[in-house]
């Protein structure tokens, strides 16, 4: 019983969605959003989450995993 409850405690993880990836690509290319604030608003993520996902996606691009 404790093992199951232990896994349910805490904040749920936010997934990196394809919609976020599209906003991120437009922001990163610099030809759609005038400001980072606009991209953050359209992504639906908090500022902290946006930058955390940015770091993940930059690593993926660097490693040619997915862009």
Tab-separated table of N, CA, C and O in Angstrom:
chain	number	residue	atom	x	y	z
A	1	UNK	N	0.784	-1.186	0.000
A	1	UNK	CA	0.000	0.000	0.000
A	1	UNK	C	0.840	1.271	0.000
A	1	UNK	O	0.526	2.198	-0.705
A	2	UNK	N	1.915	1.310	0.760
A	2	UNK	CA	2.733	2.516	0.816
A	2	UNK	C	3.450	2.785	-0.495
A	2	UNK	O	3.614	3.927	-0.889
A	3	UNK	N	3.855	1.742	-1.172
A	3	UNK	CA	4.574	1.911	-2.432
A	3	UNK	C	3.690	2.599	-3.484
A	3	UNK	O	4.129	3.493	-4.179
A	4	UNK	N	2.449	2.190	-3.547
A	4	UNK	CA	1.521	2.783	-4.511
A	4	UNK	C	1.251	4.240	-4.159
A	4	UNK	O	1.297	5.115	-5.007
A	5	UNK	N	0.984	4.525	-2.893
A	5	UNK	CA	0.735	5.901	-2.462
A	5	UNK	C	1.960	6.778	-2.658
A	5	UNK	O	1.852	7.920	-3.043
A	6	UNK	N	3.124	6.228	-2.426
A	6	UNK	CA	4.353	6.999	-2.552
A	6	UNK	C	4.515	7.537	-3.979
A	6	UNK	O	4.963	8.648	-4.187
A	7	UNK	N	4.121	6.765	-4.972
A	7	UNK	CA	4.249	7.179	-6.365
A	7	UNK	C	3.253	8.265	-6.751
A	7	UNK	O	3.444	8.960	-7.724
A	8	UNK	N	2.177	8.419	-5.988
A	8	UNK	CA	1.146	9.394	-6.329
A	8	UNK	C	1.343	10.731	-5.627
A	8	UNK	O	0.609	11.661	-5.858
A	9	UNK	N	2.314	10.825	-4.758
A	9	UNK	CA	2.555	12.066	-4.020
A	9	UNK	C	3.444	12.988	-4.853
A	9	UNK	O	4.383	12.546	-5.492
A	10	UNK	N	3.149	14.269	-4.828
A	10	UNK	CA	3.958	15.243	-5.547
A	10	UNK	C	3.240	15.779	-6.770
A	10	UNK	O	2.140	15.350	-7.117
A	11	UNK	N	3.885	16.717	-7.406
A	11	UNK	CA	3.298	17.339	-8.586
A	11	UNK	C	3.408	16.417	-9.783
A	11	UNK	O	4.420	15.760	-9.972
A	12	UNK	N	2.397	16.398	-10.633
A	12	UNK	CA	2.496	15.589	-11.850
A	12	UNK	C	3.516	16.208	-12.810
A	12	UNK	O	3.672	17.430	-12.862
A	13	UNK	N	4.207	15.375	-13.535
A	13	UNK	CA	5.202	15.852	-14.498
A	13	UNK	C	4.500	16.469	-15.703
A	13	UNK	O	3.481	15.972	-16.166
A	14	UNK	N	5.059	17.546	-16.208
A	14	UNK	CA	4.551	18.187	-17.417
A	14	UNK	C	5.304	17.582	-18.594
A	14	UNK	O	6.528	17.510	-18.591
A	15	UNK	N	4.546	17.129	-19.585
A	15	UNK	CA	5.165	16.492	-20.735
A	15	UNK	C	5.534	17.519	-21.805
A	15	UNK	O	4.853	18.512	-21.991
A	16	UNK	N	6.590	17.215	-22.517
A	16	UNK	CA	7.035	18.038	-23.625
A	16	UNK	C	6.227	17.606	-24.849
A	16	UNK	O	6.464	16.546	-25.403
A	17	UNK	N	5.260	18.420	-25.234
A	17	UNK	CA	4.319	18.058	-26.301
A	17	UNK	C	4.810	18.521	-27.675
A	17	UNK	O	5.711	19.359	-27.782
A	18	UNK	N	4.160	17.984	-28.704
A	18	UNK	CA	4.474	18.416	-30.070
A	18	UNK	C	4.085	19.874	-30.278
A	18	UNK	O	4.754	20.596	-31.023
A	19	UNK	N	3.018	20.316	-29.609
A	19	UNK	CA	2.601	21.718	-29.718
A	19	UNK	C	3.686	22.635	-29.152
A	19	UNK	O	3.985	23.684	-29.731
A	20	UNK	N	4.268	22.223	-28.025
A	20	UNK	CA	5.356	23.017	-27.455
A	20	UNK	C	6.530	23.050	-28.415
A	20	UNK	O	7.154	24.089	-28.613
A	21	UNK	N	6.846	21.902	-29.021
A	21	UNK	CA	7.966	21.835	-29.975
A	21	UNK	C	7.762	22.801	-31.137
A	21	UNK	O	8.704	23.440	-31.592
A	22	UNK	N	6.521	22.921	-31.622
A	22	UNK	CA	6.241	23.830	-32.735
A	22	UNK	C	6.453	25.290	-32.317
A	22	UNK	O	7.052	26.059	-33.061
A	23	UNK	N	5.958	25.649	-31.144
A	23	UNK	CA	6.170	27.018	-30.635
A	23	UNK	C	7.665	27.261	-30.470
A	23	UNK	O	8.179	28.310	-30.852
A	24	UNK	N	8.352	26.283	-29.917
A	24	UNK	CA	9.794	26.415	-29.678
A	24	UNK	C	10.553	26.608	-30.989
A	24	UNK	O	11.435	27.470	-31.082
A	25	UNK	N	10.217	25.836	-32.016
A	25	UNK	CA	10.888	25.972	-33.320
A	25	UNK	C	10.699	27.382	-33.880
A	25	UNK	O	11.646	28.003	-34.358
A	26	UNK	N	9.449	27.879	-33.821
A	26	UNK	CA	9.172	29.226	-34.329
A	26	UNK	C	9.953	30.276	-33.544
A	26	UNK	O	10.492	31.219	-34.121
A	27	UNK	N	10.001	30.110	-32.220
A	27	UNK	CA	10.745	31.045	-31.363
A	27	UNK	C	12.233	30.970	-31.656
A	27	UNK	O	12.901	31.987	-31.792
A	28	UNK	N	12.760	29.762	-31.786
A	28	UNK	CA	14.193	29.566	-31.983
A	28	UNK	C	14.640	30.116	-33.341
A	28	UNK	O	15.728	30.673	-33.464
A	29	UNK	N	13.796	29.966	-34.351
A	29	UNK	CA	14.141	30.479	-35.680
A	29	UNK	C	14.077	32.001	-35.735
A	29	UNK	O	14.663	32.615	-36.621
A	30	UNK	N	13.333	32.597	-34.814
A	30	UNK	CA	13.293	34.055	-34.716
A	30	UNK	C	12.459	34.764	-35.754
A	30	UNK	O	12.503	35.984	-35.863
A	31	UNK	N	11.678	34.035	-36.517
A	31	UNK	CA	10.915	34.687	-37.577
A	31	UNK	C	9.417	34.754	-37.283
A	31	UNK	O	8.659	35.185	-38.123
A	32	UNK	N	8.990	34.343	-36.101
A	32	UNK	CA	7.562	34.360	-35.790
A	32	UNK	C	7.264	35.219	-34.564
A	32	UNK	O	6.351	36.024	-34.598
A	33	UNK	N	8.015	35.016	-33.501
A	33	UNK	CA	7.776	35.748	-32.255
A	33	UNK	C	8.729	36.930	-32.138
A	33	UNK	O	9.912	36.801	-32.390
A	34	UNK	N	8.176	38.078	-31.735
A	34	UNK	CA	9.006	39.259	-31.511
A	34	UNK	C	9.736	39.161	-30.180
A	34	UNK	O	10.846	39.643	-30.051
A	35	UNK	N	9.082	38.541	-29.195
A	35	UNK	CA	9.693	38.444	-27.866
A	35	UNK	C	9.574	37.024	-27.324
A	35	UNK	O	8.706	36.258	-27.742
A	36	UNK	N	10.437	36.714	-26.386
A	36	UNK	CA	10.376	35.426	-25.711
A	36	UNK	C	9.087	35.325	-24.904
A	36	UNK	O	8.488	34.254	-24.810
A	37	UNK	N	8.634	36.428	-24.355
A	37	UNK	CA	7.410	36.440	-23.561
A	37	UNK	C	6.217	35.969	-24.387
A	37	UNK	O	5.366	35.229	-23.896
A	38	UNK	N	6.145	36.371	-25.661
A	38	UNK	CA	5.067	35.916	-26.541
A	38	UNK	C	5.126	34.404	-26.724
A	38	UNK	O	4.096	33.729	-26.697
A	39	UNK	N	6.310	33.876	-26.929
A	39	UNK	CA	6.468	32.435	-27.118
A	39	UNK	C	6.090	31.673	-25.857
A	39	UNK	O	5.429	30.631	-25.930
A	40	UNK	N	6.485	32.187	-24.705
A	40	UNK	CA	6.137	31.545	-23.439
A	40	UNK	C	4.620	31.527	-23.267
A	40	UNK	O	4.041	30.504	-22.897
A	41	UNK	N	3.975	32.639	-23.555
A	41	UNK	CA	2.517	32.713	-23.430
A	41	UNK	C	1.841	31.702	-24.360
A	41	UNK	O	0.948	30.971	-23.947
A	42	UNK	N	2.271	31.636	-25.614
A	42	UNK	CA	1.665	30.719	-26.581
A	42	UNK	C	1.958	29.259	-26.275
A	42	UNK	O	1.202	28.380	-26.654
A	43	UNK	N	3.059	28.995	-25.594
A	43	UNK	CA	3.411	27.605	-25.281
A	43	UNK	C	2.529	27.041	-24.175
A	43	UNK	O	2.370	25.832	-24.062
A	44	UNK	N	1.985	27.928	-23.330
A	44	UNK	CA	1.165	27.477	-22.223
A	44	UNK	C	1.972	26.995	-21.035
A	44	UNK	O	1.419	26.491	-20.063
A	45	UNK	N	3.281	27.128	-21.093
A	45	UNK	CA	4.159	26.699	-20.003
A	45	UNK	C	4.546	27.900	-19.151
A	45	UNK	O	4.447	29.042	-19.596
A	46	UNK	N	4.987	27.618	-17.948
A	46	UNK	CA	5.527	28.696	-17.122
A	46	UNK	C	6.894	29.088	-17.673
A	46	UNK	O	7.480	28.360	-18.489
A	47	UNK	N	7.398	30.217	-17.223
A	47	UNK	CA	8.710	30.675	-17.695
A	47	UNK	C	9.795	29.645	-17.365
A	47	UNK	O	10.624	29.325	-18.212
A	48	UNK	N	9.752	29.106	-16.162
A	48	UNK	CA	10.754	28.129	-15.737
A	48	UNK	C	10.675	26.869	-16.590
A	48	UNK	O	11.702	26.345	-17.044
A	49	UNK	N	9.456	26.382	-16.828
A	49	UNK	CA	9.273	25.178	-17.643
A	49	UNK	C	9.709	25.432	-19.078
A	49	UNK	O	10.345	24.582	-19.706
A	50	UNK	N	9.386	26.612	-19.607
A	50	UNK	CA	9.786	26.953	-20.976
A	50	UNK	C	11.301	26.855	-21.131
A	50	UNK	O	11.801	26.237	-22.071
A	51	UNK	N	12.039	27.452	-20.203
A	51	UNK	CA	13.494	27.420	-20.301
A	51	UNK	C	14.064	26.026	-20.035
A	51	UNK	O	15.078	25.642	-20.621
A	52	UNK	N	13.396	25.248	-19.175
A	52	UNK	CA	13.843	23.872	-18.925
A	52	UNK	C	13.661	23.042	-20.196
A	52	UNK	O	14.564	22.315	-20.608
A	53	UNK	N	12.498	23.171	-20.837
A	53	UNK	CA	12.260	22.454	-22.092
A	53	UNK	C	13.194	22.952	-23.192
A	53	UNK	O	13.640	22.181	-24.037
A	54	UNK	N	13.504	24.253	-23.196
A	54	UNK	CA	14.447	24.801	-24.163
A	54	UNK	C	15.790	24.092	-24.042
A	54	UNK	O	16.396	23.728	-25.048
A	55	UNK	N	16.236	23.916	-22.825
A	55	UNK	CA	17.520	23.245	-22.587
A	55	UNK	C	17.487	21.802	-23.114
A	55	UNK	O	18.423	21.351	-23.768
A	56	UNK	N	16.376	21.106	-22.865
A	56	UNK	CA	16.221	19.728	-23.343
A	56	UNK	C	16.246	19.690	-24.867
A	56	UNK	O	16.941	18.862	-25.470
A	57	UNK	N	15.482	20.576	-25.502
A	57	UNK	CA	15.405	20.580	-26.962
A	57	UNK	C	16.728	20.993	-27.602
A	57	UNK	O	17.105	20.458	-28.651
A	58	UNK	N	17.447	21.928	-26.993
A	58	UNK	CA	18.757	22.299	-27.523
A	58	UNK	C	19.723	21.117	-27.479
A	58	UNK	O	20.522	20.935	-28.389
A	59	UNK	N	19.635	20.322	-26.416
A	59	UNK	CA	20.484	19.126	-26.323
A	59	UNK	C	20.098	18.116	-27.394
A	59	UNK	O	20.964	17.473	-27.990
A	60	UNK	N	18.792	17.968	-27.660
A	60	UNK	CA	18.346	17.059	-28.714
A	60	UNK	C	18.877	17.499	-30.065
A	60	UNK	O	19.332	16.684	-30.856
A	61	UNK	N	18.808	18.795	-30.342
A	61	UNK	CA	19.299	19.317	-31.613
A	61	UNK	C	20.810	19.088	-31.717
A	61	UNK	O	21.319	18.665	-32.749
A	62	UNK	N	21.508	19.373	-30.627
A	62	UNK	CA	22.958	19.195	-30.601
A	62	UNK	C	23.340	17.745	-30.877
A	62	UNK	O	24.307	17.461	-31.559
A	63	UNK	N	22.542	16.820	-30.348
A	63	UNK	CA	22.808	15.397	-30.536
A	63	UNK	C	22.089	14.823	-31.752
A	63	UNK	O	22.087	13.617	-31.956
A	64	UNK	N	21.452	15.715	-32.543
A	64	UNK	CA	20.710	15.322	-33.741
A	64	UNK	C	19.644	14.272	-33.457
A	64	UNK	O	19.345	13.441	-34.295
A	65	UNK	N	19.085	14.297	-32.264
A	65	UNK	CA	18.074	13.323	-31.888
A	65	UNK	C	16.734	13.648	-32.554
A	65	UNK	O	16.061	12.778	-33.054
A	66	UNK	N	16.343	14.934	-32.512
A	66	UNK	CA	15.054	15.330	-33.079
A	66	UNK	C	14.989	16.847	-33.138
A	66	UNK	O	15.361	17.521	-32.212
A	67	UNK	N	14.465	17.366	-34.233
A	67	UNK	CA	14.223	18.799	-34.350
A	67	UNK	C	13.019	18.976	-35.185
A	67	UNK	O	12.056	19.341	-35.117
